[in-house]
mmCIF file of C-alpha atoms in Angstrom:
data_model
loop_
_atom_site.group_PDB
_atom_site.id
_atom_site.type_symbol
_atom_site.label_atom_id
_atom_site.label_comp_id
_atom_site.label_asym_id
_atom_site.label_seq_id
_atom_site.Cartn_x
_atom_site.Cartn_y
_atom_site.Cartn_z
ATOM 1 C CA UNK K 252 -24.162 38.138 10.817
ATOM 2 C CA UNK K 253 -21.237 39.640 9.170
ATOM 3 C CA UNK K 254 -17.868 39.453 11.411
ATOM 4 C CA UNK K 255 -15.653 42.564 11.448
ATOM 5 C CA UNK K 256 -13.636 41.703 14.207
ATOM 6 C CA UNK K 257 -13.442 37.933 14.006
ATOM 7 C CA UNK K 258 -12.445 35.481 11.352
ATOM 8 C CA UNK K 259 -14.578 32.338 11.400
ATOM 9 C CA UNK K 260 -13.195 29.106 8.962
ATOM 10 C CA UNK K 261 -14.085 25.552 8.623
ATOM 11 C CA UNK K 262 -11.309 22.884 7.691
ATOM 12 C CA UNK K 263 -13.329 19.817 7.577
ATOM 13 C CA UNK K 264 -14.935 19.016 11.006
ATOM 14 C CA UNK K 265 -12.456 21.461 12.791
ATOM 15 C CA UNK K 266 -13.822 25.234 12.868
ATOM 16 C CA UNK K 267 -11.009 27.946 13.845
ATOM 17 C CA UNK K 268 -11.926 31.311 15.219
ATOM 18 C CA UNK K 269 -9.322 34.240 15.268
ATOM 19 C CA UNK K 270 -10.007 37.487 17.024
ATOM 20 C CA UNK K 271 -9.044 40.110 14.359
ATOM 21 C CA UNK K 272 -8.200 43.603 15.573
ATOM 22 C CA UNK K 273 -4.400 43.435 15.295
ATOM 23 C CA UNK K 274 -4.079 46.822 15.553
ATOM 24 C CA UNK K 275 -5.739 46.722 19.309
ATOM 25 C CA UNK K 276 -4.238 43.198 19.590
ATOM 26 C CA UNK K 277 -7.204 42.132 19.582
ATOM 27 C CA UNK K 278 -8.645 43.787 22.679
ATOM 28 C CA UNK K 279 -12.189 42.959 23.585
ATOM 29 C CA UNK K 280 -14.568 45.276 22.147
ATOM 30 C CA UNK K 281 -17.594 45.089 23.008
ATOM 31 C CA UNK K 282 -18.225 43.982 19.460
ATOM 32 C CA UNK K 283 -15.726 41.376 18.890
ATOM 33 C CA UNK K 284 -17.605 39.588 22.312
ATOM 34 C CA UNK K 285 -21.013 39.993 20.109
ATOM 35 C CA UNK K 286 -19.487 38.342 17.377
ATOM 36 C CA UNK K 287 -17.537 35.611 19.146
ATOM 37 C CA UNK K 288 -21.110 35.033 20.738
ATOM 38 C CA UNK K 289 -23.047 34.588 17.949
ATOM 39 C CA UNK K 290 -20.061 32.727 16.142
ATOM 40 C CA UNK K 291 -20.023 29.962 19.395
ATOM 41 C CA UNK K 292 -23.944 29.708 18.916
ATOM 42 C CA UNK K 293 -23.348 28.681 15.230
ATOM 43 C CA UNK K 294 -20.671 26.146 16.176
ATOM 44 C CA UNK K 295 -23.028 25.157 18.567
ATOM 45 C CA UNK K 296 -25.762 24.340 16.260
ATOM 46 C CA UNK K 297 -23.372 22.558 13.161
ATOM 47 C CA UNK K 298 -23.233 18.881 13.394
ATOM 48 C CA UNK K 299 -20.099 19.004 10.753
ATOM 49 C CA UNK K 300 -18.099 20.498 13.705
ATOM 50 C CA UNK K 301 -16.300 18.214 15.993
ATOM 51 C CA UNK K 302 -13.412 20.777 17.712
ATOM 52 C CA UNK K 303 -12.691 24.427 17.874
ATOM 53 C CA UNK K 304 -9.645 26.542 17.509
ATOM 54 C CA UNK K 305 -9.770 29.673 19.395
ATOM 55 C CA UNK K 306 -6.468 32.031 18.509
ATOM 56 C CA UNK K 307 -5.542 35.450 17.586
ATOM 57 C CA UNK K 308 -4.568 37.537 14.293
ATOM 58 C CA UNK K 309 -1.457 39.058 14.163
ATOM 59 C CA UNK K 310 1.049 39.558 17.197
ATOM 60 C CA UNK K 311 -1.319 38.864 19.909
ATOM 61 C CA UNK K 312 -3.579 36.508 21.166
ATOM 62 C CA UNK K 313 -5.601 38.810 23.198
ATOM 63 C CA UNK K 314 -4.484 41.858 25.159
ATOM 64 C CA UNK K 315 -7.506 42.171 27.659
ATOM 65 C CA UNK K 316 -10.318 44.950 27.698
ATOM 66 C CA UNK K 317 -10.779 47.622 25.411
ATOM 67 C CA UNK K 318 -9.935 50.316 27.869
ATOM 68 C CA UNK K 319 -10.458 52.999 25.473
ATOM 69 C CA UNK K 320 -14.324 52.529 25.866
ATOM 70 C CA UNK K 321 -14.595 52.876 29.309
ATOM 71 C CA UNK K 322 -15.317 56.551 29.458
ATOM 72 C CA UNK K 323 -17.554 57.628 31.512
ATOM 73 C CA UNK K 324 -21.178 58.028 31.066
ATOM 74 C CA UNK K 325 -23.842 60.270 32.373
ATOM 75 C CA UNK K 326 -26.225 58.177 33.275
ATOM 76 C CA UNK K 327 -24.271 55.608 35.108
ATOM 77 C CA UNK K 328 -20.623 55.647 36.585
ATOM 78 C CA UNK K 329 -17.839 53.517 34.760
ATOM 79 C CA UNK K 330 -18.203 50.161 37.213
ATOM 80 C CA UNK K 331 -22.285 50.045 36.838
ATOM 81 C CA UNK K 332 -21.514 50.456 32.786
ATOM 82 C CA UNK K 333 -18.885 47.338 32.686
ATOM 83 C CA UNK K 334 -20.810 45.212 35.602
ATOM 84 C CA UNK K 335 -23.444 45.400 33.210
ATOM 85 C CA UNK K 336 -21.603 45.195 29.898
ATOM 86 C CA UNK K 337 -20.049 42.328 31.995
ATOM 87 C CA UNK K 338 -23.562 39.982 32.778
ATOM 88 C CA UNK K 339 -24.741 40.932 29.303
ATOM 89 C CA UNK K 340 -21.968 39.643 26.903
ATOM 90 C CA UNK K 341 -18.269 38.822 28.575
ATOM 91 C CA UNK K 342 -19.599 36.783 31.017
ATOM 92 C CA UNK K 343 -21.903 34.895 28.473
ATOM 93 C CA UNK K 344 -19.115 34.333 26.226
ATOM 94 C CA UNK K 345 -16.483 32.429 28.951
ATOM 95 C CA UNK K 346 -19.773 30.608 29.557
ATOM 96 C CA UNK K 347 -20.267 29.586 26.106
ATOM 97 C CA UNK K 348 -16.857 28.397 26.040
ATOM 98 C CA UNK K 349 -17.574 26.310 28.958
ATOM 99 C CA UNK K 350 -20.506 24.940 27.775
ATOM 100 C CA UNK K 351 -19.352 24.392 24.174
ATOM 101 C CA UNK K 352 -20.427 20.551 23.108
ATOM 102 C CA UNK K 353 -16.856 19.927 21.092
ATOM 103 C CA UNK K 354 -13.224 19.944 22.432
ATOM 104 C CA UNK K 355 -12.065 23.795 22.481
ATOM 105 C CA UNK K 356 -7.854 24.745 21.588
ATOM 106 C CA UNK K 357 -6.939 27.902 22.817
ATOM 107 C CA UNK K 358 -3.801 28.257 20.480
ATOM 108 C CA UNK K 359 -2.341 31.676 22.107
ATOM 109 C CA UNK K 360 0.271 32.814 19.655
ATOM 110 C CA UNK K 361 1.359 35.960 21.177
ATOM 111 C CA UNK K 362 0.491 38.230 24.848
ATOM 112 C CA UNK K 363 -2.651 36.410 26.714
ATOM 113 C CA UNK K 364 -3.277 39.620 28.869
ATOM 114 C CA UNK K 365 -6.027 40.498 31.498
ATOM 115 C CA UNK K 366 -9.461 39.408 30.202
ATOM 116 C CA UNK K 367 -7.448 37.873 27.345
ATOM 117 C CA UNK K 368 -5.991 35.492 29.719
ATOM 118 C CA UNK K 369 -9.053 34.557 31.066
ATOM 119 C CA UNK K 370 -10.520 33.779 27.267
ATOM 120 C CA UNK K 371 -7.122 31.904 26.903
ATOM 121 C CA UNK K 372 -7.543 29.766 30.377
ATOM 122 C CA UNK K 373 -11.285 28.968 29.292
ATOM 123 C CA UNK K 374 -10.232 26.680 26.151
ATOM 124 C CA UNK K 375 -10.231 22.948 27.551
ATOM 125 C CA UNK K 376 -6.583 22.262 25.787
ATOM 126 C CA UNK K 377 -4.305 25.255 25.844
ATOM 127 C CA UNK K 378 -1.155 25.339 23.639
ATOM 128 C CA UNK K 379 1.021 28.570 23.339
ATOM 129 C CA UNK K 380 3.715 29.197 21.065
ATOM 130 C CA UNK K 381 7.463 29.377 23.251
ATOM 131 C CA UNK K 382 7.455 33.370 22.656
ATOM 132 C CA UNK K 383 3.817 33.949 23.801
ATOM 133 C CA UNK K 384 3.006 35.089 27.715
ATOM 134 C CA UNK K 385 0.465 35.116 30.406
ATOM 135 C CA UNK K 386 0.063 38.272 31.995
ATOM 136 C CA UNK K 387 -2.556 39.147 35.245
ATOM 137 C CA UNK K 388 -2.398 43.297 35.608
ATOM 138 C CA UNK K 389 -5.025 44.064 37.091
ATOM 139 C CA UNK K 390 -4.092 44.646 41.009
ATOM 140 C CA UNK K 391 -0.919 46.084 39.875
ATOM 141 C CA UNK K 392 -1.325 48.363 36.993
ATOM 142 C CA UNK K 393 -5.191 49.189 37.278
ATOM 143 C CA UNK K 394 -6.243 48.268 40.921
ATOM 144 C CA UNK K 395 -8.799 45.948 39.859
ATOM 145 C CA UNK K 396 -9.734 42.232 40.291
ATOM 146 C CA UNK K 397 -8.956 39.905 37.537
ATOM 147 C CA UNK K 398 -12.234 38.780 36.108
ATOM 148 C CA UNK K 399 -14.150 36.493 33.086
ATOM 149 C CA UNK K 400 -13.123 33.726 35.302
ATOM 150 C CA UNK K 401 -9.066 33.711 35.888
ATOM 151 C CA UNK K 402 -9.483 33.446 39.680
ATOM 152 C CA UNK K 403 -11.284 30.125 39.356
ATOM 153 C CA UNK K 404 -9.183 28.776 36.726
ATOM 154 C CA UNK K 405 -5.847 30.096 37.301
ATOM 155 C CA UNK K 406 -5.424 28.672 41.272
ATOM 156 C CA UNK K 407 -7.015 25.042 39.871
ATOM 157 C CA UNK K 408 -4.855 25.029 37.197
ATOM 158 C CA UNK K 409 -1.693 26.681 38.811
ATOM 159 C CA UNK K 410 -1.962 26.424 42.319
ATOM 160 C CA UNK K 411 -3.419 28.845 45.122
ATOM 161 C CA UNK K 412 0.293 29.959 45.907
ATOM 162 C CA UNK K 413 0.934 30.653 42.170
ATOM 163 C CA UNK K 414 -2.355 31.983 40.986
ATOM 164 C CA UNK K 415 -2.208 34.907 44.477
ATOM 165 C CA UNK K 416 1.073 36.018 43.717
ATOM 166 C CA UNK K 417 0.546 36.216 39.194
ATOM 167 C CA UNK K 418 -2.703 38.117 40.767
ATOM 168 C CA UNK K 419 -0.771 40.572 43.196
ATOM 169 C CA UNK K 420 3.274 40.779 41.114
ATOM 170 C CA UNK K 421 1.487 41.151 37.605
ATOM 171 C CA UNK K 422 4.477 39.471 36.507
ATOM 172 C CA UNK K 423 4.482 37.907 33.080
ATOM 173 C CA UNK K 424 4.437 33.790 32.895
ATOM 174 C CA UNK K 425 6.181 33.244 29.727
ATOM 175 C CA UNK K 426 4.716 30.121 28.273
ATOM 176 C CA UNK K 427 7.325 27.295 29.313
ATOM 177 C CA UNK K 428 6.789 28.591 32.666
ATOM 178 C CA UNK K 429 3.087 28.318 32.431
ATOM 179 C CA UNK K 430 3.812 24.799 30.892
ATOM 180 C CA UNK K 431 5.831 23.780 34.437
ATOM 181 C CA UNK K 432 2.995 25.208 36.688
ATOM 182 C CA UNK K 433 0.685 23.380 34.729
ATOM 183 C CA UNK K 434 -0.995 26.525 32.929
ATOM 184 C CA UNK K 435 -1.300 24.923 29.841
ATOM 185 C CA UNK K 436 -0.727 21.857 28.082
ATOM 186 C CA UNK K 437 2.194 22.649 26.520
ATOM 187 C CA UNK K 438 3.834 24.723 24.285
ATOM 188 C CA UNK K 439 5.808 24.787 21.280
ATOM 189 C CA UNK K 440 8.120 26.506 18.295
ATOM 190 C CA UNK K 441 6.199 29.965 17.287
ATOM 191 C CA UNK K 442 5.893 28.453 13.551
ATOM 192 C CA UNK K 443 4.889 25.522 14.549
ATOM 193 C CA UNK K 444 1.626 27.047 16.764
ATOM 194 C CA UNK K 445 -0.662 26.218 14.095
ATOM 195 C CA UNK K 446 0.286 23.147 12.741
ATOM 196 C CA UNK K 447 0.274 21.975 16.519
ATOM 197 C CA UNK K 448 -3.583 22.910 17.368
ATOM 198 C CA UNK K 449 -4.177 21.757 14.149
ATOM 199 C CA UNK K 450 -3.465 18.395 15.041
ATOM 200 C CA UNK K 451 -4.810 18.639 18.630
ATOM 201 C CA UNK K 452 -7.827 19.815 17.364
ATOM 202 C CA UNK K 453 -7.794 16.874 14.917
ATOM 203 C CA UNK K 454 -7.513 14.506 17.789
ATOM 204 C CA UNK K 455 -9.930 16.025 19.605
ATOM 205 C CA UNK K 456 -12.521 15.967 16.737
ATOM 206 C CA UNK K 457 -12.135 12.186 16.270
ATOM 207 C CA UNK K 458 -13.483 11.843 19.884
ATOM 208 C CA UNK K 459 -17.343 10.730 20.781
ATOM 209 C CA UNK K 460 -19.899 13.619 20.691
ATOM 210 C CA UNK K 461 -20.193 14.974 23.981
ATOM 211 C CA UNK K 462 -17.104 13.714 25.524
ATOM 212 C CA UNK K 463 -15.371 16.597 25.639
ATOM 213 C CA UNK K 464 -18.561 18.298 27.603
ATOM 214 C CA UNK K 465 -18.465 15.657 30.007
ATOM 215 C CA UNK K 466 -15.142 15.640 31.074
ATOM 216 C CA UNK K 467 -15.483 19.082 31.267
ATOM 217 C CA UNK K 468 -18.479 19.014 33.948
ATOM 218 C CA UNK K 469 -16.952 15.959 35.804
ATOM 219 C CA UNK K 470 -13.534 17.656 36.470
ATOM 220 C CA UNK K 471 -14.725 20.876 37.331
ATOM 221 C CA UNK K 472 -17.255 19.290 39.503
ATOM 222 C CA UNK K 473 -14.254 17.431 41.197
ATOM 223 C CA UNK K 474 -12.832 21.019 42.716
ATOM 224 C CA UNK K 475 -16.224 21.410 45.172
ATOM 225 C CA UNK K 476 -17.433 18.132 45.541
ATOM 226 C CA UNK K 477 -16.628 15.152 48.044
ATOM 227 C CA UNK K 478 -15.506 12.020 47.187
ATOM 228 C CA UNK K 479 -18.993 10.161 47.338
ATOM 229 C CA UNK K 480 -20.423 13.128 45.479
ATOM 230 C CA UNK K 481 -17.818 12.907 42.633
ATOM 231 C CA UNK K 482 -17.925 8.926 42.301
ATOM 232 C CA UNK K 483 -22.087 9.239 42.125
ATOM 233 C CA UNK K 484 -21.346 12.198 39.338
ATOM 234 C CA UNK K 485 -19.017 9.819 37.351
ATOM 235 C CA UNK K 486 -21.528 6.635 38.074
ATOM 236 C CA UNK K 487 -24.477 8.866 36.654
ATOM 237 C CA UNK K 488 -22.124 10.093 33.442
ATOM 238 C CA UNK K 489 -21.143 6.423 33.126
ATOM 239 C CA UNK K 490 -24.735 5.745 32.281
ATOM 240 C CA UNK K 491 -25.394 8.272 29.630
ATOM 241 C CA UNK K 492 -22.200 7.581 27.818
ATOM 242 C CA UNK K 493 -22.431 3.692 28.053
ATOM 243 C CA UNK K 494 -25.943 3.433 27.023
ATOM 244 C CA UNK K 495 -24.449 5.641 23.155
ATOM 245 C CA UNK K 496 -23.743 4.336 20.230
ATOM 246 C CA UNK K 497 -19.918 5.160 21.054
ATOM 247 C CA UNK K 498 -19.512 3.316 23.855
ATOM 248 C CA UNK K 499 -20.872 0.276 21.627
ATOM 249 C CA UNK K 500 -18.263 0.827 18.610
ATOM 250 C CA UNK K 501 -15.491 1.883 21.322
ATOM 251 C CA UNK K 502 -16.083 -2.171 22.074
ATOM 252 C CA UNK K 503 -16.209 -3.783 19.189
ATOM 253 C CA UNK K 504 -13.164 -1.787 17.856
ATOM 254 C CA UNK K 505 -11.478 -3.012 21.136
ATOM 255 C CA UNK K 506 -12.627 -6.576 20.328
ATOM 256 C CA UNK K 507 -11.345 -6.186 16.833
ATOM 257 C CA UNK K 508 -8.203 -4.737 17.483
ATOM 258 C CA UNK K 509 -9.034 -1.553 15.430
ATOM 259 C CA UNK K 510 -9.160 2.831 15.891
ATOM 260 C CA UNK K 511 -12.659 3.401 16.874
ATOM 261 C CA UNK K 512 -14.946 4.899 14.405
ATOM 262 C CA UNK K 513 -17.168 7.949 16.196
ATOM 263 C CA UNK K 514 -19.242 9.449 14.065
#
């Protein structure tokens, strides 16, 4: 598939994928979803990769939905059209994230707004450079609900306090403040964004296959289920992960005072 509105690289077992329609900054066409899509199912399917960078080109990271093709149609009113546009590829795509087997970066280098918050919130480790921002319109300025998954991510990661009143103000959370609440992981020096998820990413890629995917199931699991329910989730993830090869050369490189080795 050729991209037109993403860039897709490889730097050794670290794959980076920019949205590229600076001049929308990078709103999400309908398209650039497609191609994000079909980029995560290649990812998905390379052994070489270990981590992903997810980011934007140019002065943006994401600013939300296209809103310029939400016109109306004849045969179906504007909500049936995105509901449907919604199941078929946005809501696929935050899934894919979710579901991605290696460690995902969101490095958000400028505005992270609407539905490009929610793309931003989805990446397991989120970095932002210190001029970038959060930003939740949609009560405010459209009269909508914020969707691709910000109200389950944004009170877990926030707070419920925080997370109902970035929902109702619309207020933008520069990114040291969305470092305090706990947003993100962190955030640094605009020119230092990239060199920063580049060595996250590099961290993250030296981890055991399918680490990253379990961590991800066990602590969203942890937000719904009891106590007993969570230790018998962790007992059962024990069991896959002790009887890999990684556990064994986590062990010996323990015994022999050494960085472990996962291949």
């Amino acid at each position: 598939m050729e991209y037109n509105s993403i860039q897709l690289q490889r730097d050794g077992a670290i794959a980076m994928l920019s949205l590229h329609r600076p001049k929308t900054m990078n709103a999400l066409a309908t398209e650039l979803q497609k191609e994000m899509l079909h980029a995560l199912a290649a990812i998905e399917q390379d052994d070489n990769v270990r981590a992903l960078i997810v980011t934007g080109s140019g002065r943006a990271f994401c600013s939300g939905a296209d809103l310029g093709t939400m016109a109306p149609a004849s045969d179906e009113s504007v909500g049936t059209r995105v509901a449907r546009m919604m199941r078929e590829t946005s809501v696929p795509l935050i899934q894919a994230l979710r579901r991605c087997r290696v460690p995902v970066v969101s490095a958000v280098n400028g505005a992270a707004a609407g539905a490009g918050a929610s793309l931003a919130l989805a990446g397991d480790v989120v970095v932002a450079a210190r001029s970038a921002y959060f930003l939740f319109p949609f009560i405010p300025t459209l009269g909508i609900l914020p969707d691709l998954g910000a109200t389950w991510h944004l009170p877990r990661l926030a707070g419920s306090a925080r997370a109902m009143g970035a929902t109702l103000l619309g207020e933008r959370i520069p990114s040291e403040q969305a470092e305090r609440w706990g947003m993100i992981w962190g955030c640094c020096d605009d020119e230092a964004l990239e060199k920063t998820s580049r060595e996250l990413a590099t961290r993250l890629a030296a981890l055991p296959r399918g680490a990253a995917l379990e961590a991800r199931r066990a602590l969203d699991a942890a937000q719904h289920n009891t106590l007993d329910q969570q230790m018998e989730l962790e007992t059962q993830g024990q069991q896959r992960l002790i009887d890999s090869d990684a556990f064994q050369e986590g062990v010996q490189a323990f015994l022999e005072k050494r960085r472990p080795n996962f291949d």
